[in-house]
Tab-separated table of C-alpha atoms in Angstrom:
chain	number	residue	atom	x	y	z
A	1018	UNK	CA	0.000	0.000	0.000
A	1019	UNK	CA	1.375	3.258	-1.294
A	1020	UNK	CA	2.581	5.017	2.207
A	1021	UNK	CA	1.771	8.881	0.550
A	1022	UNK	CA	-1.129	7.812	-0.731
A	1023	UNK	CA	-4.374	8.705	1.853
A	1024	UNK	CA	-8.201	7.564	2.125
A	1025	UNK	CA	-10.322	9.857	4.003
A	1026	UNK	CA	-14.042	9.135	5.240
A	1027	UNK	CA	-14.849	12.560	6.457
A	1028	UNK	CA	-16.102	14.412	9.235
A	1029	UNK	CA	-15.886	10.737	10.677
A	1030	UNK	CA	-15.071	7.259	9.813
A	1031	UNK	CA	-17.991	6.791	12.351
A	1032	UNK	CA	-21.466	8.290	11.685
A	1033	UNK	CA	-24.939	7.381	11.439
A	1034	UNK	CA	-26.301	5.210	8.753
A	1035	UNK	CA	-28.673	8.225	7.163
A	1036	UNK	CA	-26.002	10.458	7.492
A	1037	UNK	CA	-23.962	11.812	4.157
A	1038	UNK	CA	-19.949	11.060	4.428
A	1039	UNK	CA	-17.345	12.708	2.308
A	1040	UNK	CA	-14.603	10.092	0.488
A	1041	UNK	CA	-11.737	11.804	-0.711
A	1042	UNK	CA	-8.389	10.376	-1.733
A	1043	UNK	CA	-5.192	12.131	-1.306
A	1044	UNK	CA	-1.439	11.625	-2.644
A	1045	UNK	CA	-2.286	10.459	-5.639
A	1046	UNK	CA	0.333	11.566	-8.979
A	1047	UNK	CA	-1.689	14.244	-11.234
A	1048	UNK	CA	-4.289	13.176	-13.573
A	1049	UNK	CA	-4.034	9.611	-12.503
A	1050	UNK	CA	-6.715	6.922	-12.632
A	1051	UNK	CA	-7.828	5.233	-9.753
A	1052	UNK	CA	-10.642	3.066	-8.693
A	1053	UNK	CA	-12.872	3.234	-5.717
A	1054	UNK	CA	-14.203	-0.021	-4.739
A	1055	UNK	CA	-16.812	-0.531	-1.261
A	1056	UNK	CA	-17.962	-3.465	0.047
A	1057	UNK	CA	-20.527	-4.495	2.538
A	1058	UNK	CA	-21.257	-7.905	4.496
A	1059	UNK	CA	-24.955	-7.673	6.005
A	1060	UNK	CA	-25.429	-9.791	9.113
A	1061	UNK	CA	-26.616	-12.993	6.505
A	1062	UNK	CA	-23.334	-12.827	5.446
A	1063	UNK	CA	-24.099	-11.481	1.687
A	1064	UNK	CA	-21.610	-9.755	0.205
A	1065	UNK	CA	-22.416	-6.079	-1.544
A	1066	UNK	CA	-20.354	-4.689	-3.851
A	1067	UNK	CA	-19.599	-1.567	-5.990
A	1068	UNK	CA	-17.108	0.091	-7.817
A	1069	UNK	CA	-16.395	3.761	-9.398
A	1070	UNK	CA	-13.302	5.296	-12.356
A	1071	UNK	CA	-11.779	8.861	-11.272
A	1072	UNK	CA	-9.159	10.933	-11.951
A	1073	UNK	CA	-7.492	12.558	-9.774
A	1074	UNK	CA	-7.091	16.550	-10.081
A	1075	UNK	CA	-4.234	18.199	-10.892
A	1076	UNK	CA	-3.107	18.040	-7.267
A	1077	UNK	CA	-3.409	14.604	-7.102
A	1078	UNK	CA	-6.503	14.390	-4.960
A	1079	UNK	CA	-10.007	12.922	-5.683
A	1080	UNK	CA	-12.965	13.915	-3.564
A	1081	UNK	CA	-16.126	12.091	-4.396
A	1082	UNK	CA	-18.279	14.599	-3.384
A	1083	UNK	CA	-17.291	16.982	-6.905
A	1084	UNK	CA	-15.387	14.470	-8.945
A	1085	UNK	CA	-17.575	12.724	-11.360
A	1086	UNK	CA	-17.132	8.569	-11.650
A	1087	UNK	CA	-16.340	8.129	-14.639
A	1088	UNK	CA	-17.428	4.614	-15.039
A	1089	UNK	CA	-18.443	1.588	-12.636
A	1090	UNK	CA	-21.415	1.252	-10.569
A	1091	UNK	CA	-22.789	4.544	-11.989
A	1092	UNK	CA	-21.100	7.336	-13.194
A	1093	UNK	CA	-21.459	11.231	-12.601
A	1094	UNK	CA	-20.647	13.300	-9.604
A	1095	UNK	CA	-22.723	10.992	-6.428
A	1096	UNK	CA	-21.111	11.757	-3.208
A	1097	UNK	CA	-23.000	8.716	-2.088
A	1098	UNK	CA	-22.552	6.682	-5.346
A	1099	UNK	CA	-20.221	3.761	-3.538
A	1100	UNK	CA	-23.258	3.092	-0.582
A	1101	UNK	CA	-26.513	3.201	-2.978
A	1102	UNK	CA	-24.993	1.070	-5.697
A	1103	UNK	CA	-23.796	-1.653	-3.819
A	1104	UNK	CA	-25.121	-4.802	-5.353
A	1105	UNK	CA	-25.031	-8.199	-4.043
A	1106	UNK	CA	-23.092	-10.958	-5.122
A	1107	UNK	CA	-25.707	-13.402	-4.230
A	1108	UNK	CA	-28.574	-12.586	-7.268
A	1109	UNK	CA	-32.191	-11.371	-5.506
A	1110	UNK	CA	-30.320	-10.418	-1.742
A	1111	UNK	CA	-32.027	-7.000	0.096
A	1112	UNK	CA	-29.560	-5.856	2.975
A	1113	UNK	CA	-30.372	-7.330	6.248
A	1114	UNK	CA	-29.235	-5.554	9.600
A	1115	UNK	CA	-30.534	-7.582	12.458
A	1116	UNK	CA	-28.385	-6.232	15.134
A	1117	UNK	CA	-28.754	-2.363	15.391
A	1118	UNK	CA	-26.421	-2.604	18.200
A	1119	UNK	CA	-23.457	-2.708	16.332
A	1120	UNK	CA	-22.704	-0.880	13.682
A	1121	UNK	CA	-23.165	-1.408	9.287
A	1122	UNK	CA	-19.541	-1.288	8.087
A	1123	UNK	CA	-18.953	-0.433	4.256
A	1124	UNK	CA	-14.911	-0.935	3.905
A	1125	UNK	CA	-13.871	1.526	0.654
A	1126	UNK	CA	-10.328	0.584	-1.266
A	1127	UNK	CA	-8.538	2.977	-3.468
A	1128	UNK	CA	-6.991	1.331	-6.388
A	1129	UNK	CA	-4.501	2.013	-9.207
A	1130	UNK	CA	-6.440	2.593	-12.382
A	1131	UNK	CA	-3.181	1.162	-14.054
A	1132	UNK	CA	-2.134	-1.710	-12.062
A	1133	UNK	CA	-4.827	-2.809	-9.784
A	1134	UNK	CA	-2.517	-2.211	-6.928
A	1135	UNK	CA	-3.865	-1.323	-3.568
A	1136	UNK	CA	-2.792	2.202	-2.692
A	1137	UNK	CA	-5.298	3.106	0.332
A	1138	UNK	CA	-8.398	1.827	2.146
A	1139	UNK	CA	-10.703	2.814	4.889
A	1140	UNK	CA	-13.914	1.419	6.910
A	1141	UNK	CA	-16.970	3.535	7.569
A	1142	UNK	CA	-18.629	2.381	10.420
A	1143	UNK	CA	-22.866	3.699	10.025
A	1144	UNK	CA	-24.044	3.278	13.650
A	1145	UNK	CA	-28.320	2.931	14.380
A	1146	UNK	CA	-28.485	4.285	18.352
A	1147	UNK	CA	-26.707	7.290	19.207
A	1148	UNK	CA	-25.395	7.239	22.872
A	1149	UNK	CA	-27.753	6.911	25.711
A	1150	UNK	CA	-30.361	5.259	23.260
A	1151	UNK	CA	-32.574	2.684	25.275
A	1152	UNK	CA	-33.264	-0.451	23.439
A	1153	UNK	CA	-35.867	-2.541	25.429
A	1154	UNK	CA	-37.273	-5.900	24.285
A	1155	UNK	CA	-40.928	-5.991	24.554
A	1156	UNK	CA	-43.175	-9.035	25.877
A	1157	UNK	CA	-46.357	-7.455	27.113
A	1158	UNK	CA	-49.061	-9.441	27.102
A	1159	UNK	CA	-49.335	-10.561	23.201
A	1160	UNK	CA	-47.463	-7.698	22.219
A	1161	UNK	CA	-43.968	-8.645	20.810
A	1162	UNK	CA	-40.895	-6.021	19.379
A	1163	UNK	CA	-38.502	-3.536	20.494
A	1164	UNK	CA	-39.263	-0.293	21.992
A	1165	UNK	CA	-36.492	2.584	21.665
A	1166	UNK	CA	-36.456	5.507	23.377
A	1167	UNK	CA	-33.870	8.363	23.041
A	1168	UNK	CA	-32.177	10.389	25.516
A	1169	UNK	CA	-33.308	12.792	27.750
A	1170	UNK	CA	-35.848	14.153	29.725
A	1171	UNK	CA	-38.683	13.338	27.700
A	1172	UNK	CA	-41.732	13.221	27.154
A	1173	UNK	CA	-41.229	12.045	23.375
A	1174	UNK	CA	-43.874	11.823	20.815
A	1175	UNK	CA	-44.919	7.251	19.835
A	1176	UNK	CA	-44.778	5.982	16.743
A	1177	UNK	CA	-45.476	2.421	16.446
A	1178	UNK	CA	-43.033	0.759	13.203
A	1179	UNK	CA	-44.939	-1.906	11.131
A	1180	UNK	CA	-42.956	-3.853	8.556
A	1181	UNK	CA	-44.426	-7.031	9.823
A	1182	UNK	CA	-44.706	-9.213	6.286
A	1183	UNK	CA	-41.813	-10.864	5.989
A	1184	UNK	CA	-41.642	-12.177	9.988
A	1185	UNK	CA	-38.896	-11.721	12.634
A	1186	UNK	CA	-38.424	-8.064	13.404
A	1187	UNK	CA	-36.593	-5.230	11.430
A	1188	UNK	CA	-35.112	-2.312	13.363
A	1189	UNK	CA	-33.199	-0.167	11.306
A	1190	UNK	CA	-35.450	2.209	10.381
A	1191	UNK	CA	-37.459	2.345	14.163
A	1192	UNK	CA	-33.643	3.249	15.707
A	1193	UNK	CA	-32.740	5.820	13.196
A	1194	UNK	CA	-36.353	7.380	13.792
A	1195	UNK	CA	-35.561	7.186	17.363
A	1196	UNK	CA	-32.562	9.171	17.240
A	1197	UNK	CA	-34.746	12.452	15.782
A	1198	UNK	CA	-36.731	12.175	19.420
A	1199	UNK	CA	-39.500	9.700	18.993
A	1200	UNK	CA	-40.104	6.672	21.295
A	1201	UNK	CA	-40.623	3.979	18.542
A	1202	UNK	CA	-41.999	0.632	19.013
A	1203	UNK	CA	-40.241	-1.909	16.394
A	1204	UNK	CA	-43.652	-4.418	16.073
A	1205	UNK	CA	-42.882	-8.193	15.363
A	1206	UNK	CA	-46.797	-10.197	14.225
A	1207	UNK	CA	-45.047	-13.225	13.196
A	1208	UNK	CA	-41.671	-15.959	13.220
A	1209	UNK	CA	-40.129	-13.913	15.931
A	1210	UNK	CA	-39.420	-14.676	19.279
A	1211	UNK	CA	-42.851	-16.834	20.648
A	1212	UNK	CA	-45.073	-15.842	17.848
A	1213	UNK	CA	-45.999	-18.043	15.236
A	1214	UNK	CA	-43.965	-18.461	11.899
A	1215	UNK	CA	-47.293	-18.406	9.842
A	1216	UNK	CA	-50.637	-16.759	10.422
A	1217	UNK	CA	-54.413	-17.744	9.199
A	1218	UNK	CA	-55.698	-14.345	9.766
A	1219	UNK	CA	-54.229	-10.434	10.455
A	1220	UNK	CA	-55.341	-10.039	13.958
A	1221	UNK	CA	-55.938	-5.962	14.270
A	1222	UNK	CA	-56.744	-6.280	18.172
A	1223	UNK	CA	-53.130	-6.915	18.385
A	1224	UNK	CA	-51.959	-4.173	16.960
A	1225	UNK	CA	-54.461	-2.080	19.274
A	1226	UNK	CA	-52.927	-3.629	21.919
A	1227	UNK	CA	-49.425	-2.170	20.075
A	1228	UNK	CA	-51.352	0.986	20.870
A	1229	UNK	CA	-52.497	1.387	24.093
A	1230	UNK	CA	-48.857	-0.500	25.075
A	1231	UNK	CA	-47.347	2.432	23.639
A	1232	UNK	CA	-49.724	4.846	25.116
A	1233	UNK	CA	-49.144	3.618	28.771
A	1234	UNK	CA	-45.383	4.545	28.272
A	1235	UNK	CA	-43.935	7.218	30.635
A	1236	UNK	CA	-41.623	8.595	28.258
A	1237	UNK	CA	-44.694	9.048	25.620
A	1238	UNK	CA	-46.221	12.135	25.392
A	1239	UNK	CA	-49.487	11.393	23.937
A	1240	UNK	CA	-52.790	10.623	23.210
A	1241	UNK	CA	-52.105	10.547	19.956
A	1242	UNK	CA	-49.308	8.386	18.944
A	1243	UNK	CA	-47.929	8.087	14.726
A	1244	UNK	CA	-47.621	4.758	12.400
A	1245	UNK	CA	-44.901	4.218	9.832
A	1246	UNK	CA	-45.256	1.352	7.286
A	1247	UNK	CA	-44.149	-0.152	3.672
A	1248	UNK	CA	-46.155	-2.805	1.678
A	1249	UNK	CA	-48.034	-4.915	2.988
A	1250	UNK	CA	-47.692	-3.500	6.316
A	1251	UNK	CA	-49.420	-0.104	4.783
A	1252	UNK	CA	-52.657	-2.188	4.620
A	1253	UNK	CA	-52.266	-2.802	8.568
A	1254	UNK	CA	-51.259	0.875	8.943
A	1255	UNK	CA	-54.587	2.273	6.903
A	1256	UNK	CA	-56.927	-0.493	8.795
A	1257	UNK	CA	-55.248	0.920	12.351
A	1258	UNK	CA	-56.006	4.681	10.914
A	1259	UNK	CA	-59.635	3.308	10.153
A	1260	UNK	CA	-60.630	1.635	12.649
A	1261	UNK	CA	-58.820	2.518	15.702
A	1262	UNK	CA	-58.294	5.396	18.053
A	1263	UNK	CA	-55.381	7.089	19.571
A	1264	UNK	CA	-53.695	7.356	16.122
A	1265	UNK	CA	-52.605	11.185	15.289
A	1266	UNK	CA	-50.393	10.945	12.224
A	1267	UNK	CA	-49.845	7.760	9.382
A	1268	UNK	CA	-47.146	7.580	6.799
A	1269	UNK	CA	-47.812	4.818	4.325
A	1270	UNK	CA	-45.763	3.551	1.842
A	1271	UNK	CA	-46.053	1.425	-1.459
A	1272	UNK	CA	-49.077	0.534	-0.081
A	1273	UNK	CA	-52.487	-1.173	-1.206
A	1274	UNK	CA	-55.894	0.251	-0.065
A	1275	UNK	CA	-57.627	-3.224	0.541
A	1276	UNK	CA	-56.432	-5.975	2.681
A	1277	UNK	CA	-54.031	-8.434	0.718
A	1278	UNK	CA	-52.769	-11.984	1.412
A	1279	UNK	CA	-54.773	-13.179	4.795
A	1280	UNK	CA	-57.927	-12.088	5.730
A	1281	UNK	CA	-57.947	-9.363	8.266
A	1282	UNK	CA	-60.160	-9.636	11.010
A	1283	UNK	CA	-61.496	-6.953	14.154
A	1284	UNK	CA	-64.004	-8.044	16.307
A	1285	UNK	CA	-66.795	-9.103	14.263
A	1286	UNK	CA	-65.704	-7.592	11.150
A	1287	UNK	CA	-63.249	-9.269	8.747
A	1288	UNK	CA	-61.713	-7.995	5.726
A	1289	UNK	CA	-60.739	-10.633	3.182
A	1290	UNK	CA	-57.730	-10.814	1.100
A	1291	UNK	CA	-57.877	-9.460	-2.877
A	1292	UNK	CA	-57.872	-11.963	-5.112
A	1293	UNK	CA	-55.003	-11.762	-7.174
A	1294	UNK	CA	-55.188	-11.651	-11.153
A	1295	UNK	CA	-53.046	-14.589	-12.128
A	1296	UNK	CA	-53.809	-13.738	-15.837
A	1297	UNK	CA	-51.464	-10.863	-15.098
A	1298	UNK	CA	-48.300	-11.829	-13.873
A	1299	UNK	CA	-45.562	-12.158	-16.105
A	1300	UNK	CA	-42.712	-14.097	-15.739
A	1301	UNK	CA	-39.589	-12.306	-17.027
A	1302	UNK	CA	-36.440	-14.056	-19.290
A	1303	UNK	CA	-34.443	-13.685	-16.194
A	1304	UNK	CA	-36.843	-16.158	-14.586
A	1305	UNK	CA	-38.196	-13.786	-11.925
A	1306	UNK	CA	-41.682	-12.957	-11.821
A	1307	UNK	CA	-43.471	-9.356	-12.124
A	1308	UNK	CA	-46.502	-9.237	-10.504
A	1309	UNK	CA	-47.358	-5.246	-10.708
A	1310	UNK	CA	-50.766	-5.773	-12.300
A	1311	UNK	CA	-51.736	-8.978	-10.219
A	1312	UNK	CA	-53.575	-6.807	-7.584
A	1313	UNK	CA	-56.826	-5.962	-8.523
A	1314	UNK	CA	-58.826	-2.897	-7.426
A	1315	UNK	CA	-60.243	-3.085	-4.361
A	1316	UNK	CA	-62.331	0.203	-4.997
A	1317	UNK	CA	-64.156	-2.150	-7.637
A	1318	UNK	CA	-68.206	-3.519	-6.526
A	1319	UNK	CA	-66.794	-6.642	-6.039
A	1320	UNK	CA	-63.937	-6.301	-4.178
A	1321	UNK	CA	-65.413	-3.855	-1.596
A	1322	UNK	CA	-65.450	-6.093	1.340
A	1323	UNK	CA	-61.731	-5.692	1.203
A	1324	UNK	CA	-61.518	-1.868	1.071
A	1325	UNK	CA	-60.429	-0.520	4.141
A	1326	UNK	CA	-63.025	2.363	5.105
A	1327	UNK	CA	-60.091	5.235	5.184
A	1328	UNK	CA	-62.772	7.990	5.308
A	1329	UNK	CA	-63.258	7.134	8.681
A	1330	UNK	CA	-59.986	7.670	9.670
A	1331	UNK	CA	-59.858	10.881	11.769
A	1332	UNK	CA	-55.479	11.123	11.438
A	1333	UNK	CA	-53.102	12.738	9.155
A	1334	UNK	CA	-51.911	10.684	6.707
A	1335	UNK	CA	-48.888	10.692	4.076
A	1336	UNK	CA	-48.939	8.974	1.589
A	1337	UNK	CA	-45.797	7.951	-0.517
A	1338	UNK	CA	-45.580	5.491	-4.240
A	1339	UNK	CA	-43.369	4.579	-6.306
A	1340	UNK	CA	-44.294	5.147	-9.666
A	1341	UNK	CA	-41.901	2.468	-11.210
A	1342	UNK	CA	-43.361	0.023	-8.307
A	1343	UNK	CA	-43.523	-3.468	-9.483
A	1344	UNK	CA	-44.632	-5.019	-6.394
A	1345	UNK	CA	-48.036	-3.511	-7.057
A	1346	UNK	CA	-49.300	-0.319	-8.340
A	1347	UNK	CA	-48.493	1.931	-5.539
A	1348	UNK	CA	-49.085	5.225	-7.144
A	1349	UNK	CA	-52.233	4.246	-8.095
A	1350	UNK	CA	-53.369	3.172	-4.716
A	1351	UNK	CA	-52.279	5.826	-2.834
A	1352	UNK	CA	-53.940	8.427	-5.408
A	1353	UNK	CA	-57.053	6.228	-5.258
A	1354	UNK	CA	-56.590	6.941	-0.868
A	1355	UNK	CA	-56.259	10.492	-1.676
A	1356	UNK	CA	-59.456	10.896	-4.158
A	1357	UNK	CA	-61.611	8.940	-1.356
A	1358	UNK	CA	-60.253	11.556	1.503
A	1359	UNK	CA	-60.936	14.385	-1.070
A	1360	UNK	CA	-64.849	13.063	-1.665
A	1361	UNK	CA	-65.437	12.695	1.871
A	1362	UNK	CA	-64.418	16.730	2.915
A	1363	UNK	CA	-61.024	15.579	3.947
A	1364	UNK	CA	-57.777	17.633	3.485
A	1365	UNK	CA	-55.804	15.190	6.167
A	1366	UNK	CA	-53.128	14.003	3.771
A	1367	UNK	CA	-49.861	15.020	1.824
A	1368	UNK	CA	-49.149	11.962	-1.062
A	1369	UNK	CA	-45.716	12.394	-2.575
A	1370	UNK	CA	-44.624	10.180	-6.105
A	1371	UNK	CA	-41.245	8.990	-6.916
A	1372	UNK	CA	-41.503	8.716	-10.599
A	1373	UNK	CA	-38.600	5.969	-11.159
A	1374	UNK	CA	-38.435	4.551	-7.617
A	1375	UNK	CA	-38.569	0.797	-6.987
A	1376	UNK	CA	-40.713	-1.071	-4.229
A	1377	UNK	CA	-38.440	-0.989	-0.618
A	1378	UNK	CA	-38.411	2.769	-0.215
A	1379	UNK	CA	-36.367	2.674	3.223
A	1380	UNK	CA	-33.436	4.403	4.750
A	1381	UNK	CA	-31.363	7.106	3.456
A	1382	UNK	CA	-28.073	5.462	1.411
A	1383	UNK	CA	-29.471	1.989	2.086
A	1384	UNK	CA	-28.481	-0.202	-1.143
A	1385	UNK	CA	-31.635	-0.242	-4.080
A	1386	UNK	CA	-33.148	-3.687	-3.929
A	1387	UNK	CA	-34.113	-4.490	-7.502
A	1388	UNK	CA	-35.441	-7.909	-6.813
A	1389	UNK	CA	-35.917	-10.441	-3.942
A	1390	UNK	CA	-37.374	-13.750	-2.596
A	1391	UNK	CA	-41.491	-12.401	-2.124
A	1392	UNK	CA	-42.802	-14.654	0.610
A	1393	UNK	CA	-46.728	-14.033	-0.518
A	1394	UNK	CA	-45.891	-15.428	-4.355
A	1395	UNK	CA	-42.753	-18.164	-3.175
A	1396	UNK	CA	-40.122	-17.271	-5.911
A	1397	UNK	CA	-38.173	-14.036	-6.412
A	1398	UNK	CA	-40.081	-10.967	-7.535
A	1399	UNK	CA	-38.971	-7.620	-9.500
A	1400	UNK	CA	-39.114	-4.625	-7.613
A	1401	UNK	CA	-38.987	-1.549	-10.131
A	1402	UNK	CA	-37.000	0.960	-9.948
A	1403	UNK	CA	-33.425	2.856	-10.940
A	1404	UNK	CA	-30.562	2.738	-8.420
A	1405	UNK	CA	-29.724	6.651	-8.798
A	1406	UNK	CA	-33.496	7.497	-8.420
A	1407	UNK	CA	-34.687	5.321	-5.591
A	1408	UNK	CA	-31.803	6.827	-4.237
A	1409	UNK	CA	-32.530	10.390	-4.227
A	1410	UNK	CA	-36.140	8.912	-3.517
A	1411	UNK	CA	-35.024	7.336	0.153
A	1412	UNK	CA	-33.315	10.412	1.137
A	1413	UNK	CA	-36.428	12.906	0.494
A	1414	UNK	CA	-39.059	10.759	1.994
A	1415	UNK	CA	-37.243	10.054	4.924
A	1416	UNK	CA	-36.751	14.065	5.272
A	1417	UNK	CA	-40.633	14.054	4.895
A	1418	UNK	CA	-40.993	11.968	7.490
A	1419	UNK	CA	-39.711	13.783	9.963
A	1420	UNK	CA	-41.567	16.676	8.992
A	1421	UNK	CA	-44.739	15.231	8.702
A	1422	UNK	CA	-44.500	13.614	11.895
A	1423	UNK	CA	-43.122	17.049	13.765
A	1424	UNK	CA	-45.818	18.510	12.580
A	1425	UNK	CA	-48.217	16.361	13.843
A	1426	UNK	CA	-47.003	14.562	16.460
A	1427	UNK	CA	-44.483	17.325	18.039
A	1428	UNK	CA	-46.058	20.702	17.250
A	1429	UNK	CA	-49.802	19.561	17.410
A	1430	UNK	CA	-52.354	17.828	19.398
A	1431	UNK	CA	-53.972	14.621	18.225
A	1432	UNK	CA	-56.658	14.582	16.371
């Protein structure tokens, strides 16, 4: 390794994970080619990779953040190019963080553009719970998850985080929400802990339970507690809004407006799954499946008994699609939320489209995900999307977030 030759992950080698770093390589001869390459292991052990051309300037320096890539992974001037491009090695892999308690590390190499020859690396460590964080396991009755709550005083706004689908329990996003001065309960449904690895039926008294859990918290300032959710969760998230009280503020997104999958049930009431439109799946040359078009309308006569009654709903709500969604048409669903709002004298929503955005709209800088095992179908599935756009996608919704919720859950009573 070239002694003169410097990598620098500035303001910090150590940050947190939706927080922007500067790479800049110094030492480097004049007008000399040299690769970037980064490279993350999730906690399944899949390897993501990426890999950017520059030149250095005429004083023999590189800094991502105005040099343009010049070829790799994507080229242009994308301070964050090396983290949103990483790809996986293994084909149809999302990035899985299980343990918020350490932190994501993305190691970045500087090579010779002329040799190959290693001439400088680094390792940025992204952290999830700033010092002082609580993380506290829940087991409350039914209730099953992980409640964080962030330094201080308190009391902090709730927001209860549903991305229940796929089983087990996901923190990332619930921590990093934390750390902006929420108390956030992480909600497990299913294969986690005790709970059962498959469901007959979407129980909603559990998630009132969730509620009124989260409610009885000292450090939450209530009544009115928020709901963040993706996919299928976003059906739980708009039946919640509908049916249930003590809900102030609900973001939603790639969502469907009737009940999907397993029948939903509330007290007497149950909401049955859309049936799916077989006829319009289409299996792809890459032998994946795209099954955009396989949910039908739930808006349509015969599919009403699966429409959650949103109307009723007496929150704020944002709603967020994907137009290049090809886990379902979320842009159409979420305008179709909007319209039934509008009709019923309500102005208690913001919607926000992402024209060439894929499905798993989630943290800032966390790696596109353009395809994946989908448990509901039992093969891989195509997402949608372009790297570079679901990119810049991730990082203004989750800025919108944190708006929409101060402004509803910090600076205003509930509803």
């Amino acid at each position: 390794m070239a002694s003169q030759i410097r990598l620098r992950i500035l303001p910090s080698v150590r940050c947190f994970f939706d927080k922007l770093v500067q790479v800049k390589v110094e030492g480097l001869a004049p007008h000399k080619p040299v690769e970037l390459r980064s490279k993350l292991v999730d906690d399944k052990g899949i390897v993501f990779k990426a890999s950017a051309l520059y030149k250095a300037d005429e004083t023999g320096q590189v800094d991502v953040s105005h040099a343009p890539s010049l070829g790799g992974s994507y080229t242009g001037v994308e301070p964050m190019g090396l983290f949103w491009s990483l790809a996986p090695d293994t084909p149809h892999s999302k990035v899985f963080k299980k343990d918020v308690l350490t932190p994501t590390q993305v190691k970045i190499e500087a090579l010779s553009g002329d040799t190959g020859e290693l001439l400088a690396s680094e390792t940025n460590e992204r952290e999830f719970m700033m010092e002082g964080m609580k993380r506290i396991p829940v087991e409350e009755g039914r209730i099953r998850g992980v409640l964080f709550i962030p330094p201080g005083k308190g009391p902090f706004p709730g927001v209860v985080d549903l991305y229940t689908f796929g089983g087990g329990l996901t923190e990332p996003r619930a921590s990093l929400l934390a750390n902006k001065g929420y108390v956030v309960l992480a909600l497990a449904y299913l294969a986690y802990k005790d709970l059962p690895k498959k469901v007959s039926k979407l129980d909603l008294e559990y998630f009132e339970e969730a509620i009124a859990y989260l409610q009885r918290q000292p450090q939450v300032s209530g009544p009115g507690i928020g709901i963040i959710s993706i996919s299928h969760s976003g059906g739980i998230a708009l039946s919640m809004s509908s049916l249930l009280s003590g809900i102030s503020a609900t973001v939603c997104i790639n969502a469907c407006t009737g009940n999907t999958v397993i029948p939903l049930h509330y007290k007497s009431k149950v909401f049955p799954p859309l049936t799916p439109l077989i006829e319009n799946i289409q299996f792809l040359d890459s032998g994946i499946v795209d099954i955009r078009d396989a949910t039908p309308d739930a808006s349509l006569e015969e599919n009403r008994a699966s429409l959650f009654p949103i109307e009723r709903a007496s929150c704020q709500f944002l709603f967020a699609a994907s137009e290049d969604d090809h886990n379902w048409n979320s842009a159409f669903f979420a305008k179709q939320a909007v319209e039934t709002l509008r009709k019923h004298g309500k102005k208690s929503y913001e919607l926000v489209t992402y024209p060439k955005a894929g499905h798993f709209l989630e943290n800032p800088y966390m790696p596109y995900c353009p395809s994946a095992f989908h448990r509901a179908v039992g093969s891989p599935v195509v997402f949608g999307g372009e790297p570079k756009a679901h990119s810049e996608a991730q990082l203004d919704l989750w800025e919108r977030v944190q708006e929409f919720f101060k402004s509803h859950l910090v600076n205003k009573s509930t509803c």
